[in-house]
Coordinates of C-alpha atoms in Angstrom, one line a residue:
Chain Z
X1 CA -91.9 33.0 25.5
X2 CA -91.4 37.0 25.3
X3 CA -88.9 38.5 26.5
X4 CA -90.6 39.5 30.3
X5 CA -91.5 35.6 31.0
X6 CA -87.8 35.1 30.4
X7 CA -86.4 38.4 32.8
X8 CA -89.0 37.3 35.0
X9 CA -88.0 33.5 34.8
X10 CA -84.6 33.7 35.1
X11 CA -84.7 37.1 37.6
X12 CA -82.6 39.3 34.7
X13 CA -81.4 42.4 35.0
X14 CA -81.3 44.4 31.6
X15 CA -78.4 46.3 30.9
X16 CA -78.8 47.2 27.3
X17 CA -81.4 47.8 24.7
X18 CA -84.9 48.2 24.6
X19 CA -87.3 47.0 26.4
X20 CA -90.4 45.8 25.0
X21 CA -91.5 43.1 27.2
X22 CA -93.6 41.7 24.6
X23 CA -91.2 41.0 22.1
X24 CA -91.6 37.4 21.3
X25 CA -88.3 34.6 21.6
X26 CA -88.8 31.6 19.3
X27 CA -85.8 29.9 20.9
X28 CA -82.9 29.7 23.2
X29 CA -79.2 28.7 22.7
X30 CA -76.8 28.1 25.4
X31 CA -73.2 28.4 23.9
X32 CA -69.4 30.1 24.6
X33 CA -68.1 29.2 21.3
X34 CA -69.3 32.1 18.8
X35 CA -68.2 29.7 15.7
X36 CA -70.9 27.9 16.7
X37 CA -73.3 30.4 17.7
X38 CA -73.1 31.7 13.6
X39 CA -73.5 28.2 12.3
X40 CA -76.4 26.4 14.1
X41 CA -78.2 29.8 15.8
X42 CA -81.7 30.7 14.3
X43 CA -82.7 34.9 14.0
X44 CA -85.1 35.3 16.7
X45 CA -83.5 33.4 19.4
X46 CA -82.1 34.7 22.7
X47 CA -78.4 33.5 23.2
X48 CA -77.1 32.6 26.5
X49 CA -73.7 32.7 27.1
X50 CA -71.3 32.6 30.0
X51 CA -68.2 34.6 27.4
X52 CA -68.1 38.1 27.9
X53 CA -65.9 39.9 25.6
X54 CA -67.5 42.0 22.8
X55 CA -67.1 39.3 20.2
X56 CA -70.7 38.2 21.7
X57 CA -71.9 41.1 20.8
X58 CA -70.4 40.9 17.2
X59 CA -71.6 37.5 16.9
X60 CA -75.2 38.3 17.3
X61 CA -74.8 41.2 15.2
X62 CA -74.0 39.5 12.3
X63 CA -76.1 36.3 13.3
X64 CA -79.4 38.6 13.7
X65 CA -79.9 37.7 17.1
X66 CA -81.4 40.6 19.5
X67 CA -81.4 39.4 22.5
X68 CA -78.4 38.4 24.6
X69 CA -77.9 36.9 28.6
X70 CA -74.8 36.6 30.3
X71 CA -75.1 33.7 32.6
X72 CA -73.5 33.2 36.2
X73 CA -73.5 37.1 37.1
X74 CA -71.4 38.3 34.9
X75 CA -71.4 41.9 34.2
X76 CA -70.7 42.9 30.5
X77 CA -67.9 46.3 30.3
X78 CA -69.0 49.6 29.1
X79 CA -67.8 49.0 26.0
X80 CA -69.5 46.0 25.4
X81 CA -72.9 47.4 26.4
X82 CA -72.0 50.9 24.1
X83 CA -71.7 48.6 21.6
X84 CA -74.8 46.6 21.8
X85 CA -76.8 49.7 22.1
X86 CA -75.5 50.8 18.6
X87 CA -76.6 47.6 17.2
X88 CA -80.3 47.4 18.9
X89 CA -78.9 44.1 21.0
X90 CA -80.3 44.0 24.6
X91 CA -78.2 42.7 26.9
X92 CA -79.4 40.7 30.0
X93 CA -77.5 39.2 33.0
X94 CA -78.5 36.7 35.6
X95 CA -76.9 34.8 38.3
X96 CA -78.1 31.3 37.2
X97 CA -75.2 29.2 36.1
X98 CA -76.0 28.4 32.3
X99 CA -77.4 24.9 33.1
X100 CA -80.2 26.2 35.5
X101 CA -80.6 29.2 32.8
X102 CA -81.4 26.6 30.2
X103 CA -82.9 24.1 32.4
X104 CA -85.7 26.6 33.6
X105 CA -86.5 28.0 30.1
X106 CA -86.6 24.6 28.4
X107 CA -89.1 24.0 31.0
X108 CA -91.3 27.1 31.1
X109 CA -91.6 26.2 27.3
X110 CA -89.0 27.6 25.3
X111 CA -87.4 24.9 23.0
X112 CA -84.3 24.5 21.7
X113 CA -83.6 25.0 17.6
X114 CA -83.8 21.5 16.4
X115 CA -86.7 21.1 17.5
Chain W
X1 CA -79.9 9.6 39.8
X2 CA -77.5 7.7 38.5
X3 CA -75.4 8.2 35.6
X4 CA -76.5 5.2 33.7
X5 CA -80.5 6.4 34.0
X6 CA -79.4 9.7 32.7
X7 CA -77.7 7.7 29.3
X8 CA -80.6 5.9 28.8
X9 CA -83.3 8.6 29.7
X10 CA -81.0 11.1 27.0
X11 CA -80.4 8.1 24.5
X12 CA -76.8 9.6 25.0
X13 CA -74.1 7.9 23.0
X14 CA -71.9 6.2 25.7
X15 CA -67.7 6.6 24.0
X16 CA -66.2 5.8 27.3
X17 CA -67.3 3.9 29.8
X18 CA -64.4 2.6 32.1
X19 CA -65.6 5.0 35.0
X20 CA -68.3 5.2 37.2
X21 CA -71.8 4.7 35.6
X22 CA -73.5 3.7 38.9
X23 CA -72.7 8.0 40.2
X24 CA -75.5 9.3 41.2
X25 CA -75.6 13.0 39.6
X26 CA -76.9 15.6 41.4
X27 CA -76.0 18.4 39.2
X28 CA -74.7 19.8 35.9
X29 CA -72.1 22.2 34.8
X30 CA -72.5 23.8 31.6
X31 CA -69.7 25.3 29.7
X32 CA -67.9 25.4 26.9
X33 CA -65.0 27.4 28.1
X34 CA -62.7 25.5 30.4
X35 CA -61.2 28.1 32.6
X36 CA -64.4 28.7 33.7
X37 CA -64.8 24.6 34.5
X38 CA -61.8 24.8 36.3
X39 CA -63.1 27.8 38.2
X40 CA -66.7 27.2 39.0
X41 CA -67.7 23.1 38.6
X42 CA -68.4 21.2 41.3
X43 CA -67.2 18.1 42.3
X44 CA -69.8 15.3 41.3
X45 CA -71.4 17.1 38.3
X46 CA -72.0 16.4 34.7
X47 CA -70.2 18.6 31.9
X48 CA -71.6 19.5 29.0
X49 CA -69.9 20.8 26.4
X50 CA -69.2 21.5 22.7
X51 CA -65.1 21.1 23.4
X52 CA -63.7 17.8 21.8
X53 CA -60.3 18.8 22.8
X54 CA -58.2 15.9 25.0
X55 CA -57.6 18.8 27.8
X56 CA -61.1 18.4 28.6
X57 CA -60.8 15.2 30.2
X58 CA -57.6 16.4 32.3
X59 CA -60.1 19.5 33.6
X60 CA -62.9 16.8 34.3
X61 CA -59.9 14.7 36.0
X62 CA -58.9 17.9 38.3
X63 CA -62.3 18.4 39.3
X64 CA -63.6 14.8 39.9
X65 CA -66.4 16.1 37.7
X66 CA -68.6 12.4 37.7
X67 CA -68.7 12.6 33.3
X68 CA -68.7 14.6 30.2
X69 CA -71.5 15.4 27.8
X70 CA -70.5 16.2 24.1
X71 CA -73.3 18.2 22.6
X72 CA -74.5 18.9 18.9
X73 CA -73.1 16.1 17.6
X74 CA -69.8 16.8 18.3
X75 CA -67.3 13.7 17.7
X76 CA -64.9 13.2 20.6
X77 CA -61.1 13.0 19.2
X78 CA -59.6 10.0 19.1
X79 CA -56.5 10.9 21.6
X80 CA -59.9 12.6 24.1
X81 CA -61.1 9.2 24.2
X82 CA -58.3 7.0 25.1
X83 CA -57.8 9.7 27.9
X84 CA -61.2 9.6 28.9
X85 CA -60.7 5.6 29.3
X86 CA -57.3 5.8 31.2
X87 CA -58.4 8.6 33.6
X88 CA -61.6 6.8 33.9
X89 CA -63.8 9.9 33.0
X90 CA -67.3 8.5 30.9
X91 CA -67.5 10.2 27.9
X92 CA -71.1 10.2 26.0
X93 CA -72.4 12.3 22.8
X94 CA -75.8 13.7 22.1
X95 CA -77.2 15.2 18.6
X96 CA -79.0 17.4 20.8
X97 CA -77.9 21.3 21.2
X98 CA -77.0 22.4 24.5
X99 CA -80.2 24.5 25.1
X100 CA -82.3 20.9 24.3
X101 CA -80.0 18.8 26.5
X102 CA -79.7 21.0 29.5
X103 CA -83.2 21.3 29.3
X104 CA -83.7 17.9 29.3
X105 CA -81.2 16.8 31.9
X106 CA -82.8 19.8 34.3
X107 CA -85.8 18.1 34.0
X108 CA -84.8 14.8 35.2
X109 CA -82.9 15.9 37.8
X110 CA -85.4 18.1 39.1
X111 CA -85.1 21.5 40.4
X112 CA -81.8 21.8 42.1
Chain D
X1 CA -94.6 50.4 7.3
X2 CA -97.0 47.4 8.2
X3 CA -99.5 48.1 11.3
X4 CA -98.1 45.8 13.5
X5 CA -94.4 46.9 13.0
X6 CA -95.3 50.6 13.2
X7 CA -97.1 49.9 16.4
X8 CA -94.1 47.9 18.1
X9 CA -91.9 51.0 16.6
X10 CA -93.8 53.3 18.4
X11 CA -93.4 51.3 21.8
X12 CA -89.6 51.8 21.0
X13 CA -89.4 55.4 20.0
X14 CA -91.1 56.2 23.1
X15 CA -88.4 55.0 25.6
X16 CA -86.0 56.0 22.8
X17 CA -87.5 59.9 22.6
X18 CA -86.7 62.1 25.3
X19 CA -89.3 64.8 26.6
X20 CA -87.0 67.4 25.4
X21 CA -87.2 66.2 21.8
X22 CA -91.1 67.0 21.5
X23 CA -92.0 69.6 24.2
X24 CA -92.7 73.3 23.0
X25 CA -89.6 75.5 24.2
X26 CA -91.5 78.7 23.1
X27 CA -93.7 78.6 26.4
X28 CA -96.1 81.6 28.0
X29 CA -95.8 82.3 31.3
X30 CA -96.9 84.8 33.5
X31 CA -95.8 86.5 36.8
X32 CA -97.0 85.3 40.5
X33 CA -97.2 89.1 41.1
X34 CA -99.9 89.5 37.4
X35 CA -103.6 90.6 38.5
X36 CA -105.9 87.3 37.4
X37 CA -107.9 89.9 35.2
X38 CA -104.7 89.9 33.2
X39 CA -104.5 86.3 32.1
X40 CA -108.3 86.9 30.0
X41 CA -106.6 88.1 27.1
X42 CA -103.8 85.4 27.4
X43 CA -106.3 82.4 28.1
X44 CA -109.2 83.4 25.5
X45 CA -106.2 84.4 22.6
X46 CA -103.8 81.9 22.8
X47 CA -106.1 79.6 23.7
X48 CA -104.2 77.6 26.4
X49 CA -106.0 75.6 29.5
X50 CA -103.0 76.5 31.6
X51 CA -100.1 78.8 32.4
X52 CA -97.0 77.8 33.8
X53 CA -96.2 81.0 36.9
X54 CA -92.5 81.8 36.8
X55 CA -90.6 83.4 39.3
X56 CA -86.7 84.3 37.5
X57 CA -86.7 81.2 36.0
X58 CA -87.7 79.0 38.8
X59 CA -91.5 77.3 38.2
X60 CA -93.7 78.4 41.2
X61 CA -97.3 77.1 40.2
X62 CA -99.8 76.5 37.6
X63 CA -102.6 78.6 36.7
X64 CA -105.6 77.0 35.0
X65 CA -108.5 78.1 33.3
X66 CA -110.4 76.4 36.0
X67 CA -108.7 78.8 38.2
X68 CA -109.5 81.8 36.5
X69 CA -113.0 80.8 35.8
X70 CA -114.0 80.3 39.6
X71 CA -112.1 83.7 40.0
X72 CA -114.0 85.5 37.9
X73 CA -117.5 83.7 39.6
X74 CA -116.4 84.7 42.4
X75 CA -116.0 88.6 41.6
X76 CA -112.3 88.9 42.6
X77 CA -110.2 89.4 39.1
X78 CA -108.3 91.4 41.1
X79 CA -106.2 88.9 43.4
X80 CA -102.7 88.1 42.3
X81 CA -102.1 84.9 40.6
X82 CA -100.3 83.8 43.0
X83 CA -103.0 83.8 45.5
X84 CA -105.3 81.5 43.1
X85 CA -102.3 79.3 41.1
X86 CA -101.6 75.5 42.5
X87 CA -98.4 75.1 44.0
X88 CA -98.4 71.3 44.1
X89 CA -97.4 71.3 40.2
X90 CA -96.6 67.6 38.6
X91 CA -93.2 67.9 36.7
X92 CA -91.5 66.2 34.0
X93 CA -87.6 66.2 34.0
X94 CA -86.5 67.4 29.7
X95 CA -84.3 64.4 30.1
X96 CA -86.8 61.5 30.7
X97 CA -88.4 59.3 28.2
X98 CA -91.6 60.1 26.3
X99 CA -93.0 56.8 28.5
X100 CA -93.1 58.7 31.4
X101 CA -95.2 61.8 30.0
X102 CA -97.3 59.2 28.5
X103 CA -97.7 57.5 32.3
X104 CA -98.0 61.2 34.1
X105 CA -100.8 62.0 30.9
X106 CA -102.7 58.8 31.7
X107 CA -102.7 58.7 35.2
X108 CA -103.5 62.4 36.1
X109 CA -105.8 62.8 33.3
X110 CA -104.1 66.7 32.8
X111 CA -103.9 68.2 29.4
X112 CA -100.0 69.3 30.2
X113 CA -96.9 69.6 31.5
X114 CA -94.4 71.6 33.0
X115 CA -90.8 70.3 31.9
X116 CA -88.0 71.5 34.0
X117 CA -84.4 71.2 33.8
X118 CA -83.0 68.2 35.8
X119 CA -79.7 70.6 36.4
X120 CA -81.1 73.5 37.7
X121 CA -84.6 73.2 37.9
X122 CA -85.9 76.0 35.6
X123 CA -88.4 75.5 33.1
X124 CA -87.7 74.8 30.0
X125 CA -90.8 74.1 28.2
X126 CA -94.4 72.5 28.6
X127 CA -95.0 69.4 27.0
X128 CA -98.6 68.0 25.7
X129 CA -100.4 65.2 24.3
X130 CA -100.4 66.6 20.9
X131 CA -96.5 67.4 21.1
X132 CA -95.9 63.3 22.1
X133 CA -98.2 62.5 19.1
X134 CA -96.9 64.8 16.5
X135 CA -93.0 63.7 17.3
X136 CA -93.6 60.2 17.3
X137 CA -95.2 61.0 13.7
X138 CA -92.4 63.0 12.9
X139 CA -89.7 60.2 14.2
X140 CA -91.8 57.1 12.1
X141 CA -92.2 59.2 8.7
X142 CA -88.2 59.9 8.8
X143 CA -87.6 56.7 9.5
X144 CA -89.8 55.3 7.1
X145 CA -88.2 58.0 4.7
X146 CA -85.0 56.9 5.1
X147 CA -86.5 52.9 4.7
X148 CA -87.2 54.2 1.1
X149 CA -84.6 55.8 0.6
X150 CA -82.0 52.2 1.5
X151 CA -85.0 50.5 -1.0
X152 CA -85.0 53.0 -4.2
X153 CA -81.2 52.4 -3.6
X154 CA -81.8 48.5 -3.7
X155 CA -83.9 48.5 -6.3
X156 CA -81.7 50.9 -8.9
X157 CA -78.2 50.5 -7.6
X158 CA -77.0 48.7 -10.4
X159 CA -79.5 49.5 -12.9
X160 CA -78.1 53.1 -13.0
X161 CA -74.6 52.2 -13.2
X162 CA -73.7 52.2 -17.2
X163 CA -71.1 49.7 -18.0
X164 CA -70.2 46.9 -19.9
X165 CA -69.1 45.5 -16.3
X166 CA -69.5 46.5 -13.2
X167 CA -67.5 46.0 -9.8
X168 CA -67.8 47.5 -6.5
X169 CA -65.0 47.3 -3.7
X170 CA -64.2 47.1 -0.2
X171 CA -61.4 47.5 1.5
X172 CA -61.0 46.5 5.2
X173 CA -57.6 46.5 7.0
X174 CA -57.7 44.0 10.1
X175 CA -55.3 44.4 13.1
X176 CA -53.9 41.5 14.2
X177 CA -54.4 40.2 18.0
X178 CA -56.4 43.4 18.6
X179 CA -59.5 41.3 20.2
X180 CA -61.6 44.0 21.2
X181 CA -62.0 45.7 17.7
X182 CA -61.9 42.0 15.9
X183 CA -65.7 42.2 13.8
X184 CA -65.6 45.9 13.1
X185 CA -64.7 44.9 9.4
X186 CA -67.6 42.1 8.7
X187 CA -70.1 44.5 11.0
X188 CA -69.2 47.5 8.4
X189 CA -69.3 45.0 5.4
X190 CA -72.8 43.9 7.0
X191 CA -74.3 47.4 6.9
X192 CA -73.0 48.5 3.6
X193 CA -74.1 45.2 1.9
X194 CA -78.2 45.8 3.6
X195 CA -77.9 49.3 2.3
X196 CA -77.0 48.1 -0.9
X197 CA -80.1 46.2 -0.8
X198 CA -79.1 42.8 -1.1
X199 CA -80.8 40.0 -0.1
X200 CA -80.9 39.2 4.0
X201 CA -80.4 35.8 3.4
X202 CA -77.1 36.2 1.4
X203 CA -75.7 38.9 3.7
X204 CA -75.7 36.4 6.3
X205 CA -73.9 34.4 5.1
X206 CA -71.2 36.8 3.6
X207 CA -71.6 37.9 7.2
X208 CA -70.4 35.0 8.6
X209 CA -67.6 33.6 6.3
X210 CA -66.1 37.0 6.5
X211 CA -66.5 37.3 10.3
X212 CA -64.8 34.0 10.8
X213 CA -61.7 34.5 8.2
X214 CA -61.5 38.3 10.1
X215 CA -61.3 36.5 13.4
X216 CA -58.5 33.9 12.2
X217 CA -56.6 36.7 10.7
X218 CA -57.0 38.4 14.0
X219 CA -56.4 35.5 16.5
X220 CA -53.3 34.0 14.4
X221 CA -52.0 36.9 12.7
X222 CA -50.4 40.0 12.7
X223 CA -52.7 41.7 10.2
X224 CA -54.1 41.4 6.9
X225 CA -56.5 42.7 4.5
X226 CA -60.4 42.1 3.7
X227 CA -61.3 42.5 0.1
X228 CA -65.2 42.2 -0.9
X229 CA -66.0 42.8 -4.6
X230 CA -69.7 43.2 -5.2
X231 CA -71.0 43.0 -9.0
X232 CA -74.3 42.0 -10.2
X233 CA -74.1 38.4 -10.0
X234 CA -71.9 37.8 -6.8
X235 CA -70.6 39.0 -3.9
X236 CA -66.5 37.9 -3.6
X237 CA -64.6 38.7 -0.5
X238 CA -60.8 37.8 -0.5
X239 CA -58.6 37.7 2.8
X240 CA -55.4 37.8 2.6
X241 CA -52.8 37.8 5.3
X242 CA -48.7 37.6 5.7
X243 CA -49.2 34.7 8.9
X244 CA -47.5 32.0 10.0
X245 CA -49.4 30.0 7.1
X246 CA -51.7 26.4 7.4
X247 CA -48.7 23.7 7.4
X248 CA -52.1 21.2 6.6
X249 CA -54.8 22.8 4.9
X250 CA -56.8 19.7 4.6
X251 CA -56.5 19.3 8.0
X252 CA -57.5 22.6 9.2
X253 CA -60.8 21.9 7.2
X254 CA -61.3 18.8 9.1
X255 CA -64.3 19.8 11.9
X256 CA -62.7 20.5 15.3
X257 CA -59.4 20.2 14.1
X258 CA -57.4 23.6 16.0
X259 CA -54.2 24.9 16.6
X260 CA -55.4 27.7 18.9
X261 CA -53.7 28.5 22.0
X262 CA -55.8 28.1 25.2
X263 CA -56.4 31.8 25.4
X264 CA -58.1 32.0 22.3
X265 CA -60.2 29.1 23.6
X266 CA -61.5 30.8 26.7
X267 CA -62.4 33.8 24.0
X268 CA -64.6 32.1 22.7
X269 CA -63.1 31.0 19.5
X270 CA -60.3 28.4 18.7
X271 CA -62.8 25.5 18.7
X272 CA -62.0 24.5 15.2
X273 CA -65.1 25.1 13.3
X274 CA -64.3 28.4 11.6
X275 CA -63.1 27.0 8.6
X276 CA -66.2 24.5 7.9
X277 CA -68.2 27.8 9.2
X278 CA -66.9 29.7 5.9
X279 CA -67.2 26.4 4.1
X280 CA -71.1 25.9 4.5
X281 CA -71.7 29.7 3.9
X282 CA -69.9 29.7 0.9
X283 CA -70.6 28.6 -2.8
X284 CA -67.1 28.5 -3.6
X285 CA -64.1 28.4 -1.3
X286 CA -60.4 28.4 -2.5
X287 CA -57.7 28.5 0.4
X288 CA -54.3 28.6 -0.4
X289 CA -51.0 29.0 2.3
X290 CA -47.3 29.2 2.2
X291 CA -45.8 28.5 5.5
X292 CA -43.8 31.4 6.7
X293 CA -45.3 33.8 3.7
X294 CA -48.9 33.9 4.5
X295 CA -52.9 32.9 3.9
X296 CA -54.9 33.6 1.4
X297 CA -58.8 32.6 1.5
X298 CA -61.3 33.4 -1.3
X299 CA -64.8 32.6 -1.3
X300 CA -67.6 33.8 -3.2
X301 CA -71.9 33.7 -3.3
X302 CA -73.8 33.8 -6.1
X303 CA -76.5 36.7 -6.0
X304 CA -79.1 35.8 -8.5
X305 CA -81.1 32.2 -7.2
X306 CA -77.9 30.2 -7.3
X307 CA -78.0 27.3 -5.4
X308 CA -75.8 26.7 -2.3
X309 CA -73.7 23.3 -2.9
X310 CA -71.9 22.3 -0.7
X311 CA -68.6 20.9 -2.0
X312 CA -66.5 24.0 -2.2
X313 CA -63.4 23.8 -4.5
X314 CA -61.1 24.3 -1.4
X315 CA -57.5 22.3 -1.7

């Protein structure tokens, strides 16, 4: 999927980063522990996550992941989002709980990374 | 749908099955943080999670959540297991991520 | 630069530029109250389609060469500009992307721009196709400069050095239980390692191993110290800390096994898996505690086609 199917999909706001609707997502990820986010997470997938603290932001710096969605409304701080912009991370938000987030992905055709 | 469809559908691993199986699940919550269970599940659903820790089957207990999911291959411990059977919360594992599974389990439930 | 990345750089710089970066500041205007016969010499010199018509600073209009061409068929050089200028002038703000000028440029089909000041509305410069093109050039070939710059540095860093044996180091101080700044020492690590040139592949994996020791030191002490030591064969990073100490160490390795207070759980972290995190990334592990007196955790990757085993030669 790129990145507009997925804002348009899940009805994202984008609160950080670039946007270059065309930019392609291999893969989603659905996870609140950042451990493991680093050790099963591919580069090129978008992370969903329902923690918002800027470790996320952390983790997919050094994980190589660029795109990040905070599930269930929640609205990364000014810090966070400062921080994301130095590291060329856009962030998204939606109100979907993560299981309708991942749910409507999986099914528009985005598959998870063991597959 | 009921519970047991759902375990057979996944191919989930069942690890505790003195509740329920016959529920019928309308819904999921997915999370791996448990304040946010407490705060935000719904009676009834299905949890899916990557935490192995025992005080997940006292949140699913609280919230007369209907089972728990352990994704990624995640091995329940042994103490989260003999809680899961005395509280009679059904515990299953899956190899699958959480992206794959929630996918999966949105799919057979249908939109909700 | 491949094509296909320089094209998706370009979609970037141009919500990244601002108008103001690329617009001329140097502009020529002229007076509402100037005769039309007096923009010939300013129209057929400079050779400009259209002057921007100032009054103070504020922008009143735009004269065109159109206009002064149908003013001249029409015998009457001698109105006022301000009498032949259009007043419904399309704007840019000097604050906006270059996206927008790109949009007004494409849908009006006009050769420039008027930029005013968002603050106070004066103008502050004209903006046109050619300035967008030439500062997106600009913006690519220092970017691409500075590319070659981080390569001749890969390439020759150690080659230059002369030296029976060579050892770079890093030293990171991490504050314990300070979770906001927890990662600013494996992010820094991270960027000096790619500018060093070496390989993505192992900088991930230092990445990680050092992100999750810098997180235990953070979560379950009061501070401690990062040490990375780069030579040419591998990349060693030490982190030591004056903690509680691992009562079990073989149990902390164990997969899931924690000790982390809820709080640290709803952070995030906690889960158990940092440990066999650092393990997989490694190609050698040593982890060694005194309880009461501290932790100390070594690991180390090989830099030159080593392969990645997975045994460790933790205790």
């Amino acid at each position: 999927m790129t990145l507009g199917e997925i804002i348009k999909t899940l009805d994202c706001r984008v609160v950080a980063g670039n946007t270059n609707l065309d930019a392609k997502v291999r893969t989603g990820c659905g996870c609140d522990l950042m451990s493991d986010v680093l050790a099963f997470i591919k580069p090129g997938a978008i992370l969903l996550t329902g923690l918002n603290n800027p470790q996320v932001v952390r983790t997919a710096e050094i994980a190589e992941i660029r795109i990040v969605c905070f599930v269930r409304g929640k609205q990364p701080s000014q810090e966070l989002i400062t921080l994301a912009r130095e590291s060329g991370i856009t962030l998204l938000t939606t109100s979907l709980p993560m299981f309708e987030a991942c749910g409507k992905l999986y099914m528009n055709g985005l598959s998870g990374y063991d597959e | 749908m009921t519970l047991a469809t759902i375990i057979e559908n996944l191919g989930l691993e069942v690890k505790s099955a003195s509740g329920d199986l016959t529920h019928e699940i309308t819904g999921a919550y997915v999370s791996d943080l448990l304040s946010d269970v407490m705060a935000n599940s719904k009676e009834g659903q299905l949890w899916v999670t990557l935490q192995v820790h025992p005080n997940i089957v006292a949140v699913a207990t609280l919230k007369d959540l209907a089972g728990i999911i352990l994704v990624n291959g995640r091995e329940a411990e042994k103490e989260t297991i003999e809680r899961a059977e005395e509280e009679k919360i059904p515990l299953m594992t899956t190899r699958l991520a959480t992206f794959q599974l929630a996918g999966k389990l949105y799919g057979l439930l249908g939109e909700c | 630069m491949d094509a296909e990345k320089a094209i998706t750089k370009v979609q970037e710089l141009v919500y990244e530029i601002k108008v103001n970066q690329v617009m001329v500041t140097d502009v020529i205007t002229v007076s509402p109250h100037n005769l039309m016969s007096e923009l010939r010499v300013l129209l057929h010199d400079k050779r400009i389609s259209g002057v921007p018509v100032v009054e103070g600073t504020t922008l009143v209009g735009l004269v065109s060469i159109e206009d002064f061409v149908k003013c001249l068929s029409e015998g009457k050089m001698n109105n006022l500009v301000r009498d032949r200028m259009s007043r419904d002038v399309i704007t840019l703000y000097d604050d906006e992307p270059l996206v927008r000028a790109v949009q007004e440029f494409d849908r009006r089909g006009y050769g420039r721009f008027p930029v005013i000041s968002r603050e106070n509305g004066a103008l502050v410069g004209v903006i046109t196709k050619g300035d967008i093109i030439r500062g997106l050039l600009k913006r690519i070939e220092i970017d691409y400069h500075e590319e070659e710059i981080h390569r001749y540095r890969a390439s020759y860093f150690f080659e230059d050095i002369i030296a029976d044996k060579t050892t770079l180091i890093f030293q990171y101080k991490v504050t314990g239980k300070d979770f906001s700044r927890a990662g600013r020492t494996s992010s820094g690590l991270k960027k000096t390692l790619r500018r060093m040139g070496i390989p993505p592949k192992i900088i991930r994996r230092i990445a990680i191993a050092t992100y999750e020791a810098e997180m235990n030191i953070v979560v379950f002490t009061d501070g401690g110290e990062i040490t990375a030591q780069v030579t040419p064969r591998e990349i060693r990073v030490e982190a030591v800390d004056s903690g509680p100490g691992i009562p079990d160490i073989k149990k902390a390795m164990e997969p899931g096994f924690s000790t982390a207070p809820d709080w640290v759980r709803d952070l995030g972290f906690g889960a158990g898996m940092g440990l066999t995190n650092i393990r997989k990334c490694a190609d050698t592990m040593h982890l060694e505690s005194t309880v009461g007196k501290g932790t100390r955790l070594e690991i180390a990757v090989q830099l030159n086609g080593a392969v990645k085993h997975d045994s460790g030669d933790h205790h």
